[in-house]
Short mmCIF file of C-alpha atoms and ligand atoms in Angstrom, two decimals:
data_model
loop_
_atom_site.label_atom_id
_atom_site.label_comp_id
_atom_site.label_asym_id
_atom_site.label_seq_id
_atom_site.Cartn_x
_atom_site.Cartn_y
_atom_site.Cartn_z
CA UNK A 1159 8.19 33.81 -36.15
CA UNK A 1160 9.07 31.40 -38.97
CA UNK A 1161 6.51 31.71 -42.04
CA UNK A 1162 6.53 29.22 -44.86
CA UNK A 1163 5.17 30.34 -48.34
CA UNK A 1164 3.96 27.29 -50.35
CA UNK A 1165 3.07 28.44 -53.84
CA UNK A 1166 3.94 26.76 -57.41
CA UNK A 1167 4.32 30.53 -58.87
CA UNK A 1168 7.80 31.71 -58.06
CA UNK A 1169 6.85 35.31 -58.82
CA UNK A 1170 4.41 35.22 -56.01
CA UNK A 1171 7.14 33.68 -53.34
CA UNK A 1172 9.71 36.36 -54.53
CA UNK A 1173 7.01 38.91 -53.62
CA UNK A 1174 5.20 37.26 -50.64
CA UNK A 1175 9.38 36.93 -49.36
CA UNK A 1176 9.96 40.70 -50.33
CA UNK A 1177 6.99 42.15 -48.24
CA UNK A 1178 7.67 40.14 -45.46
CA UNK A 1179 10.94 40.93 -45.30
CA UNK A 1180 11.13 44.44 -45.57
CA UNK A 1181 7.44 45.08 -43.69
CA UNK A 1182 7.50 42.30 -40.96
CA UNK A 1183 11.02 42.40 -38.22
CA UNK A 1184 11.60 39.23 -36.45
CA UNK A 1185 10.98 37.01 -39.03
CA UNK A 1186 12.12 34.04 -41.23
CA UNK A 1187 10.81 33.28 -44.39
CA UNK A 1188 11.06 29.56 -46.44
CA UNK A 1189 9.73 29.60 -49.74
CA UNK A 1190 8.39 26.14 -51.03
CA UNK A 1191 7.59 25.84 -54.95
CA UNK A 1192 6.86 22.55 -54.84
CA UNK A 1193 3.66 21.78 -52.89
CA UNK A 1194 4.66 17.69 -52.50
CA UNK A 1195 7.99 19.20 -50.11
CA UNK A 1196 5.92 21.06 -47.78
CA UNK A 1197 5.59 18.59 -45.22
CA UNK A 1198 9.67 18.34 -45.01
CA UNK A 1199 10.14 22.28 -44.53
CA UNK A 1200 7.34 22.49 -41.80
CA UNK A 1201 9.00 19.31 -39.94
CA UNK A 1202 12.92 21.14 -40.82
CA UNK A 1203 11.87 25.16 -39.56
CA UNK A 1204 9.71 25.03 -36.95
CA UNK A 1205 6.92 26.94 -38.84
CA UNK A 1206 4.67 29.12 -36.94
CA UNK A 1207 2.26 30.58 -39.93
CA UNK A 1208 1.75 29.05 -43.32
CA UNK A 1209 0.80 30.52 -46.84
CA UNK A 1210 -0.83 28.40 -48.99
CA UNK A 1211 -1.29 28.56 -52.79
CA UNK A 1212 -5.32 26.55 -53.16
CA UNK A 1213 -4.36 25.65 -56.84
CA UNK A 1214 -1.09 24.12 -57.29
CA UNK A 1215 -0.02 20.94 -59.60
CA UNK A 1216 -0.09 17.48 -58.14
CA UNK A 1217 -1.87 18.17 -54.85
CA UNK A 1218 -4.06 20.74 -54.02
CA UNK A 1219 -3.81 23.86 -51.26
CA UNK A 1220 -7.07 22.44 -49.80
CA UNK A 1221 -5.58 18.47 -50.04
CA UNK A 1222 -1.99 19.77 -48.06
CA UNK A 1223 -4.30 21.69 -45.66
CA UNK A 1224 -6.13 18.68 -44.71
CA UNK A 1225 -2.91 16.69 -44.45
CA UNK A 1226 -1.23 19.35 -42.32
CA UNK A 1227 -4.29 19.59 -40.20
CA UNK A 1228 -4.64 15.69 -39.59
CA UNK A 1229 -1.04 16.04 -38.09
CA UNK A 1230 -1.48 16.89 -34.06
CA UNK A 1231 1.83 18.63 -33.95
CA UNK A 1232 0.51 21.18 -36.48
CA UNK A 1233 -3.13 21.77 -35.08
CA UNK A 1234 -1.77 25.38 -33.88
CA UNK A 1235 0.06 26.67 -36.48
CA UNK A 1236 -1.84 29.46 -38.42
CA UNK A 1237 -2.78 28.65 -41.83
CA UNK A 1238 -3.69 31.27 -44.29
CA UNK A 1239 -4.82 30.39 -47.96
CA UNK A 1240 -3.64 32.35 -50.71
CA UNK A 1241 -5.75 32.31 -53.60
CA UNK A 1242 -6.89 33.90 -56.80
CA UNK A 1243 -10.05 32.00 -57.16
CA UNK A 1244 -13.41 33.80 -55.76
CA UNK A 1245 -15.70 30.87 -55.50
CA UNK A 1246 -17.71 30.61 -52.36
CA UNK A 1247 -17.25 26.64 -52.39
CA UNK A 1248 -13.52 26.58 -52.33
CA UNK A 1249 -13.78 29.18 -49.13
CA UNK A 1250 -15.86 27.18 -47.12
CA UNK A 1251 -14.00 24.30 -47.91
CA UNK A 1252 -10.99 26.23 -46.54
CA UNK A 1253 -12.83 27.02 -43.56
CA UNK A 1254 -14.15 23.68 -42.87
CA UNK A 1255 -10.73 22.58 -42.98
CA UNK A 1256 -9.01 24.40 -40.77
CA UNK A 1257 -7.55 27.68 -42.62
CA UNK A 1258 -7.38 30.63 -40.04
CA UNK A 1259 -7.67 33.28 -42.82
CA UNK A 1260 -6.92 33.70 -46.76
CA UNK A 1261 -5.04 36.14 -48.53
CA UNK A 1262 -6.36 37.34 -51.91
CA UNK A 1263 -3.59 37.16 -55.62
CA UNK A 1264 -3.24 39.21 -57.26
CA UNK A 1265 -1.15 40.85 -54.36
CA UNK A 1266 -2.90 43.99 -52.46
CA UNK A 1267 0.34 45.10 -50.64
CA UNK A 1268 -1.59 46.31 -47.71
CA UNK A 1269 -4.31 43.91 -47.34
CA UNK A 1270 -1.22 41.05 -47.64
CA UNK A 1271 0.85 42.97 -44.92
CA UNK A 1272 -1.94 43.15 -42.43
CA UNK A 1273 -3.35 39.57 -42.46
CA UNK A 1274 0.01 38.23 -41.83
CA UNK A 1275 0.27 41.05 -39.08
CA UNK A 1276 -3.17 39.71 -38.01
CA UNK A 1277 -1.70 35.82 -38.37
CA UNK A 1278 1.32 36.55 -36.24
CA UNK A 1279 -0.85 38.20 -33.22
CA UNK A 1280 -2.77 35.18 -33.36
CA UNK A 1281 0.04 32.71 -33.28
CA UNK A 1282 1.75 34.64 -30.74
CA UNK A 1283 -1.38 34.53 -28.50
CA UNK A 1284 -1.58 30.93 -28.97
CA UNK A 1285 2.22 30.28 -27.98
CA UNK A 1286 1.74 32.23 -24.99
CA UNK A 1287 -1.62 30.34 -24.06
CA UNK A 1288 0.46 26.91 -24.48
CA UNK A 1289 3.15 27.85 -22.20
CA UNK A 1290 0.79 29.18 -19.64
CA UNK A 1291 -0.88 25.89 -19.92
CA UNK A 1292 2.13 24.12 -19.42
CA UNK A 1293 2.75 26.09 -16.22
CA UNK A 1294 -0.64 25.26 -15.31
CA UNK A 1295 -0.26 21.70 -15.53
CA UNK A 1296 3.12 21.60 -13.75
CA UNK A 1297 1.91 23.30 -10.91
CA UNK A 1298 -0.82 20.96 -10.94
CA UNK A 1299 1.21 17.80 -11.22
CA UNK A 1300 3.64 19.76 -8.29
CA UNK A 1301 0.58 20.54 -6.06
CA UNK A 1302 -1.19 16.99 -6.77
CA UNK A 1303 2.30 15.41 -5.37
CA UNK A 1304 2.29 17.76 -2.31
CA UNK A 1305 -1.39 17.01 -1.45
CA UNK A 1306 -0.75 13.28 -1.60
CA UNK A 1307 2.27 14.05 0.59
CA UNK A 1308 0.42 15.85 2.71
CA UNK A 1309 -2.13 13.44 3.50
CA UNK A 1310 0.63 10.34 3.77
CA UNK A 1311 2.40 12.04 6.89
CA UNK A 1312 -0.99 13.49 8.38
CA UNK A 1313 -1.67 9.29 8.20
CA UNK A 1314 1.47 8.59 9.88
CA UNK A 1315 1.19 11.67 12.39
CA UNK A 1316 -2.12 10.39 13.10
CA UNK A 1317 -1.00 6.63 13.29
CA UNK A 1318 1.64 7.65 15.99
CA UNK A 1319 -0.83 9.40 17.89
CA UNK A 1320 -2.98 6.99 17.86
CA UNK A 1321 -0.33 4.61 18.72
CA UNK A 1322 0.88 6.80 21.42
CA UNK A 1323 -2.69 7.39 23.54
CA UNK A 1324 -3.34 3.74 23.05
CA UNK A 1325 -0.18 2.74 23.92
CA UNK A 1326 -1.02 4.35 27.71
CA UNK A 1327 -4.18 3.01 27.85
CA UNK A 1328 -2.97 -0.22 26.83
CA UNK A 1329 -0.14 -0.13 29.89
CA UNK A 1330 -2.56 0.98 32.27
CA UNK A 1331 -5.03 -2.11 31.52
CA UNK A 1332 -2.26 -4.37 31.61
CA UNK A 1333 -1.25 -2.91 34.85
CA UNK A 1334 -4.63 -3.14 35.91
CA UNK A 1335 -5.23 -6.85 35.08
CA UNK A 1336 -1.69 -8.33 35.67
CA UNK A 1337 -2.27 -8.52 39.59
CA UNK A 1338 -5.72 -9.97 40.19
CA UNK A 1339 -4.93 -12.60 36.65
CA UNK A 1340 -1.79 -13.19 38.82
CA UNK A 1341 -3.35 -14.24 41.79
CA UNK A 1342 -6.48 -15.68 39.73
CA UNK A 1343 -4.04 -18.49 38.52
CA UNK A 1344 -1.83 -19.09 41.50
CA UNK A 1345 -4.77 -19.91 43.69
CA UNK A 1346 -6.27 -22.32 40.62
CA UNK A 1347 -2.34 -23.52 40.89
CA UNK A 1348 -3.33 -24.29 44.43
CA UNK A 1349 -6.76 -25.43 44.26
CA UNK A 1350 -5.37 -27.88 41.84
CA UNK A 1351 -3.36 -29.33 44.20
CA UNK A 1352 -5.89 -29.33 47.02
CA UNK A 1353 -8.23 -31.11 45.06
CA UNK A 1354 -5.35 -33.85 44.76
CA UNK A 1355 -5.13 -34.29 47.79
CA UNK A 1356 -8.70 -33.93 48.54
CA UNK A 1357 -9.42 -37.43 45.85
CA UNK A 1358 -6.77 -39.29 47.45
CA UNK A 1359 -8.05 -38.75 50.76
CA UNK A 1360 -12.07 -39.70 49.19
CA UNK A 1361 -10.22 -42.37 47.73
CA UNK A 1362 -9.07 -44.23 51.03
CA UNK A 1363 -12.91 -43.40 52.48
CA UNK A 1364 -14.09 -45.60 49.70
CA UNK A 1365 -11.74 -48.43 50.18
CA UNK A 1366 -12.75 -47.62 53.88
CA UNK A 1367 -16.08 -48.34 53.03
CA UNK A 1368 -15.67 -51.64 51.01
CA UNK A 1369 -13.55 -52.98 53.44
CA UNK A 1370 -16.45 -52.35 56.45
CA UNK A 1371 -19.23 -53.48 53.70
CA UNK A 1372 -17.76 -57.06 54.21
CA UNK A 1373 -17.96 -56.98 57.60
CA UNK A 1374 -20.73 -59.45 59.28
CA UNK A 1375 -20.22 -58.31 62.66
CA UNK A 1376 -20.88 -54.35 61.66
CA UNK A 1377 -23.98 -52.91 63.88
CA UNK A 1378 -26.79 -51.85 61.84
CA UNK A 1379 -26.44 -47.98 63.07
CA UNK A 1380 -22.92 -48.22 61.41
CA UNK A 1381 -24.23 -49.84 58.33
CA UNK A 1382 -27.21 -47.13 58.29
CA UNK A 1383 -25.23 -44.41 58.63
CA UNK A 1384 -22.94 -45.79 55.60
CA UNK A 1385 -25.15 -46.04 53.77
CA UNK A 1386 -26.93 -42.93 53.99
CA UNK A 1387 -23.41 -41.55 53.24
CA UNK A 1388 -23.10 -43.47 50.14
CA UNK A 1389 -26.57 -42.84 48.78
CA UNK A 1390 -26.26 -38.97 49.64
CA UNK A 1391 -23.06 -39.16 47.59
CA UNK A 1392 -24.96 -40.82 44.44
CA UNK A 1393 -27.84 -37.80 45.24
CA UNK A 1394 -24.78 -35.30 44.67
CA UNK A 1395 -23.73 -36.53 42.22
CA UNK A 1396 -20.23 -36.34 43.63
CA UNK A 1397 -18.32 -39.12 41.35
CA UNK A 1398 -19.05 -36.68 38.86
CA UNK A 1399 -18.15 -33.23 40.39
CA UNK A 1400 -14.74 -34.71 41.75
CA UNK A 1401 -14.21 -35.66 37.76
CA UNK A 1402 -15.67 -32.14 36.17
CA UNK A 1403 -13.73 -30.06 39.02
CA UNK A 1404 -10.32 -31.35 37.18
CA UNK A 1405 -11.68 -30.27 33.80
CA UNK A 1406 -12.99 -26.93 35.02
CA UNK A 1407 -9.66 -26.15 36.84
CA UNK A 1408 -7.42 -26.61 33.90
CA UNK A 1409 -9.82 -25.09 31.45
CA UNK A 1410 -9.65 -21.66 34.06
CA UNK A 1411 -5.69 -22.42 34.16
CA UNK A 1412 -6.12 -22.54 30.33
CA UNK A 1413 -8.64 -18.93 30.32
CA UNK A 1414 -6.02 -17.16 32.64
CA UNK A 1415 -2.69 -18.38 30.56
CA UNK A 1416 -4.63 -16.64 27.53
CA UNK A 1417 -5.35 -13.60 29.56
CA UNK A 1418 -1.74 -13.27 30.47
CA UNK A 1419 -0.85 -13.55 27.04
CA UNK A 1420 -2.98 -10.80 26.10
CA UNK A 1421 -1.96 -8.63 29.16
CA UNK A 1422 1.89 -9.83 28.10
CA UNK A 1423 1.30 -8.17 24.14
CA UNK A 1424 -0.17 -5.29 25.35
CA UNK A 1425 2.75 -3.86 27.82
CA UNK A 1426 4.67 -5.14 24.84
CA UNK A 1427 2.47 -2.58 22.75
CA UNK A 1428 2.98 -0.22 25.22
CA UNK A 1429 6.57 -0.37 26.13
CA UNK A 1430 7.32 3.17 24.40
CA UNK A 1431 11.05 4.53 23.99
CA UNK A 1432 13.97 2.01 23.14
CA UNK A 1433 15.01 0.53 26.71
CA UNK A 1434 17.26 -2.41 24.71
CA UNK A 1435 20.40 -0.91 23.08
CA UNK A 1436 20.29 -0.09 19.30
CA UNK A 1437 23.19 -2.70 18.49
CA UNK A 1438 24.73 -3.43 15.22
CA UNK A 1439 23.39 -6.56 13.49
CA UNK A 1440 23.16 -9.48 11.04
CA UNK A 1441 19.32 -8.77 9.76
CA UNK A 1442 19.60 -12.51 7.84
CA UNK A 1443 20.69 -13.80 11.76
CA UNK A 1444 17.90 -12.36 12.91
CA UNK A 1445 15.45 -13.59 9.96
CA UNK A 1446 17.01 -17.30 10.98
CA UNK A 1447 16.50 -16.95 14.56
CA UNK A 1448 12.87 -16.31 13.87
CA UNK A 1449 12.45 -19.33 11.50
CA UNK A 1450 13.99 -21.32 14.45
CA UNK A 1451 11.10 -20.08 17.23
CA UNK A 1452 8.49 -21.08 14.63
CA UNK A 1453 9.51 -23.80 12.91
CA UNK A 1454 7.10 -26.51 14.44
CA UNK A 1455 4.20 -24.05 12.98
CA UNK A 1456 6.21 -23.64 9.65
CA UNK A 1457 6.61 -27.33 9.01
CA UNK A 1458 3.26 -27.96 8.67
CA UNK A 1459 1.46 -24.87 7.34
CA UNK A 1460 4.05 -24.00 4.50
CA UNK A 1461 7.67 -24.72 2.20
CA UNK A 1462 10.14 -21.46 3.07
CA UNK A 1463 11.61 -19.63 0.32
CA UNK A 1464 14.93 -17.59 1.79
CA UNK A 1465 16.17 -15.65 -0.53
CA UNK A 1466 18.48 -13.20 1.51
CA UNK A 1467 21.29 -11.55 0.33
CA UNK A 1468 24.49 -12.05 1.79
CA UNK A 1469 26.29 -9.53 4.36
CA UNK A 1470 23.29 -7.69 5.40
CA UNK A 1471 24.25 -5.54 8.28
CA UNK A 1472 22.08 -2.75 10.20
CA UNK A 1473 21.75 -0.89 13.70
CA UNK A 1474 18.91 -1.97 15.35
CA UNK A 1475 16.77 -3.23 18.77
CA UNK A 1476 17.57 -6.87 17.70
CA UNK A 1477 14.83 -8.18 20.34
CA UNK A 1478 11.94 -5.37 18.24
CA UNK A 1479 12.98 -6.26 15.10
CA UNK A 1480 13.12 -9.81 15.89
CA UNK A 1481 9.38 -9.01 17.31
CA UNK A 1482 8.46 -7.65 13.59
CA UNK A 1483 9.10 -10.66 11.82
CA UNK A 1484 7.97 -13.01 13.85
CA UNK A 1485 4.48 -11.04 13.89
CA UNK A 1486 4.54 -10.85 10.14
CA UNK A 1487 5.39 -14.32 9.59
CA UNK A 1488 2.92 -15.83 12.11
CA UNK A 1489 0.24 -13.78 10.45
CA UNK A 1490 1.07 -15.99 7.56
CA UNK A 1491 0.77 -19.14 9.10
CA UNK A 1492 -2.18 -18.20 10.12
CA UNK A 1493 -3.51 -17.14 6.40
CA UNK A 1494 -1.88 -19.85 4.96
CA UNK A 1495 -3.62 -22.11 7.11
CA UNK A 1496 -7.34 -20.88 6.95
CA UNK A 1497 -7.31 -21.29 3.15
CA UNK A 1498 -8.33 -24.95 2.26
CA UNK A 1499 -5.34 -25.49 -0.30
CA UNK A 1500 -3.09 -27.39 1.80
CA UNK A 1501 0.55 -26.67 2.53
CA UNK A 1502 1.27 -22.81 1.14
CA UNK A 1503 4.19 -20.68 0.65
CA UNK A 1504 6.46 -18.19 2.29
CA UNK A 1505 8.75 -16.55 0.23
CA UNK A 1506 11.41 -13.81 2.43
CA UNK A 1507 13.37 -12.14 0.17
CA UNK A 1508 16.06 -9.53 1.48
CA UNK A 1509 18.61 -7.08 -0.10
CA UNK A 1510 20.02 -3.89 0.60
CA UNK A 1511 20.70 -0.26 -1.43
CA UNK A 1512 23.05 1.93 0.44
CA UNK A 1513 21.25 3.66 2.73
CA UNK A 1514 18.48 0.83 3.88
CA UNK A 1515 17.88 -2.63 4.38
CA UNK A 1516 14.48 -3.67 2.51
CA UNK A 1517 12.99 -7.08 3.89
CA UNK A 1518 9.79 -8.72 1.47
CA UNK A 1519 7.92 -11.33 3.04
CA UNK A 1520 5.02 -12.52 1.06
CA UNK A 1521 2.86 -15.54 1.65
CA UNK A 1522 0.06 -17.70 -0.69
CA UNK A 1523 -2.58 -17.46 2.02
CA UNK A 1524 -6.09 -16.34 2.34
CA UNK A 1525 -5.30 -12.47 1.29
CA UNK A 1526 -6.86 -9.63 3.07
CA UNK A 1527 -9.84 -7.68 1.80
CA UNK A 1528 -10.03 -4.56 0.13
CA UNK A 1529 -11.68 -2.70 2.62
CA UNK A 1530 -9.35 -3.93 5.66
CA UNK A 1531 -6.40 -3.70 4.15
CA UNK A 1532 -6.19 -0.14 5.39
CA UNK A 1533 -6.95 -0.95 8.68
CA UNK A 1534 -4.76 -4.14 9.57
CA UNK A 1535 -1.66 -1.57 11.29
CA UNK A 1536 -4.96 -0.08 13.53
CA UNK A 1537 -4.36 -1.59 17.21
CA UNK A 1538 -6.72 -4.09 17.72
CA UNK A 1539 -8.21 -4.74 14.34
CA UNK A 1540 -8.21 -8.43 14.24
CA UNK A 1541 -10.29 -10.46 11.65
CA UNK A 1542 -9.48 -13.87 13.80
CA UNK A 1543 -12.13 -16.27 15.55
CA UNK A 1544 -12.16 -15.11 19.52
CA UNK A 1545 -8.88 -16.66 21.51
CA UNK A 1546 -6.75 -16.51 18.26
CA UNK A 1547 -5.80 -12.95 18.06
CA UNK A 1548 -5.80 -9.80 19.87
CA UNK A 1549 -5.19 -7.57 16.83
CA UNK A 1550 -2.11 -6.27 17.82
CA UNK A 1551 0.08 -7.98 16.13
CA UNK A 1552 1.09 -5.95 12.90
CA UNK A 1553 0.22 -2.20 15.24
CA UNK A 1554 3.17 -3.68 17.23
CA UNK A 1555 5.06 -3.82 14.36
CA UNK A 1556 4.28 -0.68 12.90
CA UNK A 1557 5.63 0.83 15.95
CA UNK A 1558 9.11 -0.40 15.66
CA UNK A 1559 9.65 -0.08 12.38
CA UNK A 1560 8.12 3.42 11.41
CA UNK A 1561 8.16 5.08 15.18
CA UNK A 1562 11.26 3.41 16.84
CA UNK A 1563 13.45 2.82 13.57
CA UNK A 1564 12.87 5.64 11.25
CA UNK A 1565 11.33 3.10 8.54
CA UNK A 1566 8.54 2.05 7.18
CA UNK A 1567 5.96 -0.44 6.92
CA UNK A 1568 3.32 -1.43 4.08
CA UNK A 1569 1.12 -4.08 3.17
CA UNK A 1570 -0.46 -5.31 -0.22
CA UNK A 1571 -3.03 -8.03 -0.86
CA UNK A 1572 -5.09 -10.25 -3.15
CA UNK A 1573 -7.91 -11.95 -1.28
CA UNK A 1574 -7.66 -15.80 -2.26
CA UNK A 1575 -4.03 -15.06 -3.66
CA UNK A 1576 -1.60 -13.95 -0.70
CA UNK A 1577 -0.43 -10.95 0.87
CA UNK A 1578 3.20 -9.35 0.68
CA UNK A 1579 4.77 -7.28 3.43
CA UNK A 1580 7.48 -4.70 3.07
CA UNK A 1581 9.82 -3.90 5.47
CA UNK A 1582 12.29 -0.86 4.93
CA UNK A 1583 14.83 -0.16 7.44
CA UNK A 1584 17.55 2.14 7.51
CA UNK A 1585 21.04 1.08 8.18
CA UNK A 1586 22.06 3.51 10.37
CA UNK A 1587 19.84 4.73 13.14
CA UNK A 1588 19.66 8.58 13.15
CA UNK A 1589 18.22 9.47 17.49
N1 ATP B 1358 -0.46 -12.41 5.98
C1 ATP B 1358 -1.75 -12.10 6.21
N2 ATP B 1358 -2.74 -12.68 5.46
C2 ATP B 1358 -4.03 -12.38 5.68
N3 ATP B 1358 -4.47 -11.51 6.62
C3 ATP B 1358 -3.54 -10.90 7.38
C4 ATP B 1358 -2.15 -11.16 7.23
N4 ATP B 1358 -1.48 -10.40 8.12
C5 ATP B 1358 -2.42 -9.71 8.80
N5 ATP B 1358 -3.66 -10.01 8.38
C6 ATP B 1358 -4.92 -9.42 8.86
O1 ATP B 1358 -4.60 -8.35 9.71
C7 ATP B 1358 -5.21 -8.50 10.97
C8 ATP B 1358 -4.36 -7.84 12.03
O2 ATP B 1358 -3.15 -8.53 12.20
P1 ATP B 1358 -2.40 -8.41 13.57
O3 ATP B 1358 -1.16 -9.22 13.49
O4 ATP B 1358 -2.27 -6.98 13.94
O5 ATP B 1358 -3.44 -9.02 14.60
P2 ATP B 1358 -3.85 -10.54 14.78
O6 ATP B 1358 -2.91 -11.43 14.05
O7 ATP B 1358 -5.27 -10.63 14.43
O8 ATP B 1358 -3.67 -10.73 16.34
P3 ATP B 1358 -2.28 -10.80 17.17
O9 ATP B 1358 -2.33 -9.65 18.09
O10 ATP B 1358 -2.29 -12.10 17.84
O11 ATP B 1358 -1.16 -10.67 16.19
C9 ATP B 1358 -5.38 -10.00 11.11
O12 ATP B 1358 -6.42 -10.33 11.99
C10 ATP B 1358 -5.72 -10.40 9.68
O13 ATP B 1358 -7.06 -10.15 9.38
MG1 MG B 1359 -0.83 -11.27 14.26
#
């Protein structure tokens, strides 16, 4: 324990110093005479228990206990007053201001030896109460970091599960709908053709029928009969249906080429393991093959900002990763065009630290809310009008990056601002 004396008497410090010494073990005593220093030995010895003269020259014991007591760092140190004056003012006063005790002058040997025994079981109490709160707290912190850890790979557990019973459902509907959509559009392939054939034959019947329609010499059972045939065709109406049949054919061409496409992204959801090779590549190759697929949607939707570092070099399933971008930048497109601003911005920015590859595309388009940003990796969320998306899109994504390529995958977004993806990928893949 360190104790500081601060009295203006230098009797009283030789004495205070004396008892101490030879009554108290484990201690250090610093005498102060002059009350303005006291500040300077507290901050130089690490004081634990102060003794302080009330009336002094220049500033008073009460004044310095105020000051001392102002000072956070010193709101636990014990403070006893030492006093000859008996007035019940100056003692509350004390009190009021913080003083843990006061020791009376002249000197009673004993009553002076057991209030600073008294003062150093309190301080000691107090020391031991701030370490076990600093425990406390660090085992908070520790168990606050575990619980948030916790939860993050019961998301990601849960997220592959997900991923993984959808993923079979998802193959067995695609299974299920590939052959009769197959055969749906082949025989609207062959209808189509049929119905070709079928106008150019009704085609010839009607030049048939002009030609006979200037004929004088025509019986009037054959002009009857034609023109029962032509009236009965007005009745049907069958000008029009041979015109609607060519709209209704392409639009169920149309209906069945979007089915496919949805069938198509689904066994693409579903295709689980890593059939394709894990290869070594040029990630800012693969960035630039994407831009290529896409560029007619680029050009008019929004101004590219590459900003890739050079040499960036990774193992990976070229094709999946490939599949990644492509998902993340389309999404864009898509944002960038639903806002009403005009031409936007994509800005891809990759680099590399030595274990991982970290790819940040983020794009001025319509943002995603709050309350589905935590949804937008969940297979089949889709916030797009009906025939634009099937909502699996970033789930897709998610999947090759966290489950097939040991990285991960996260998302943040203004709503009216833009939305950022980041893409961390390890260079090395660890089976
Ligand atoms: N860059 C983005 N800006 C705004 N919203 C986005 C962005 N990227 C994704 N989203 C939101 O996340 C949803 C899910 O995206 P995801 O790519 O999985 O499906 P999708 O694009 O709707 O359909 P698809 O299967 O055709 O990709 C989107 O419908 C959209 O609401
Ligand atoms: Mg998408």
């Amino acid at each position: 324990m360190n104790i500081l004396v601060v009295d203006d008497d230098r009797f009283n410090l030789k004495i205070a110093e004396d008892l101490i010494k030879n009554n108290i073990t484990d201690c250090s005593v610093f005498l102060c005479s002059i009350p303005d220093k006291t500040l300077t030995e507290l901050a130089a010895h690490d004081i634990d228990i102060i003794l302080l003269d009330i009336i002094m020259p220049g500033i008073t014991g009460i004044e310095l206990l105020k000051i001392i007591r102002s000072q956070n760092e010193y709101k636990d140190i014990q403070i006893i007053m030492f006093t000859g004056i008996k007035d019940r003012e100056s003692f509350k006063a004390c009190f009021e201001n913080g003083a843990n005790d006061y020791i009376n002058k002249p000197i009673n040997f004993i009553e002076f030896i057991a209030r600073v025994k008294a003062s150093i079981k309190a301080r000691k109490s107090i020391l031991s109460l701030i370490k076990l709160n600093k425990t406390i707290t660090g085992q908070y912190k520790k168990l606050r970091t575990m619980t948030q850890e916790l939860k993050n790979t019961q998301f990601s557990l849960l997220q592959k599960e997900k991923l993984a019973a959808l993923g079979e459902i998802a193959a067995g509907i695609a299974h299920e709908i590939n052959n009769p959509i197959g055969f749906i559009a082949s025989n609207l392939t062959t209808m189509n053709s049929y119905m070709r054939k079928i106008k150019e034959i009704r085609y010839q019947y009607k030049e048939f029928f002009q030609t006979v329609s200037n004929e004088t010499t025509l019986s009037n059972r054959l002009i009857e009969a034609k023109n029962n045939i032509i009236s009965r065709e007005k009745e049907q109406k069958i000008d029009f249906i041979m015109d609607d049949l060519d709209a209704i054919i392409a639009e169920s061409l149309e209906g069945t080429a979007r089915i496919s496409k949805i069938v198509g992204s689904m066994q693409e959801f579903a295709k689980t393991g890593t059939e394709d090779k894990m290869t070594h590549n040029n990630f800012n190759q693969i960035i630039d093959e994407c831009l290529l697929i896409i560029k007619h949607d680029i050009k008019s939707a929004a101004e590219i900002d590459r900003q890739l570092q050079k040499n960036l070099y990774l193992s990976c399933n070229k094709g999946e990763i490939g599949q990644v971008i492509l998902n993340i930048l389309l999404n864009s497109i898509y944002a960038i065009k639903t806002t009403s601003v005009g031409k936007g911005k994509i800005t891809i920015k990759a680099y590399d630290s030595a274990e991982y590859i970290f790819c940040i595309i983020s794009d001025t388009g319509s943002g995603i809310k709050e309350e589905d940003l935590s949804r937008i990796f969940d297979p089949f969320f889709t916030t797009k009008d009906v025939g634009h998306g099937v909502g699996l899109g970033l789930s897709v994504a998610y999947d090759i990056v966290v489950k097939k390529h040991n990285g991960s995958l996260s998302a943040t977004s203004k709503l009216s601002e833009g939305t950022t993806f980041t893409i961390k990928l390890p260079k090395e893949h660890k089976y």
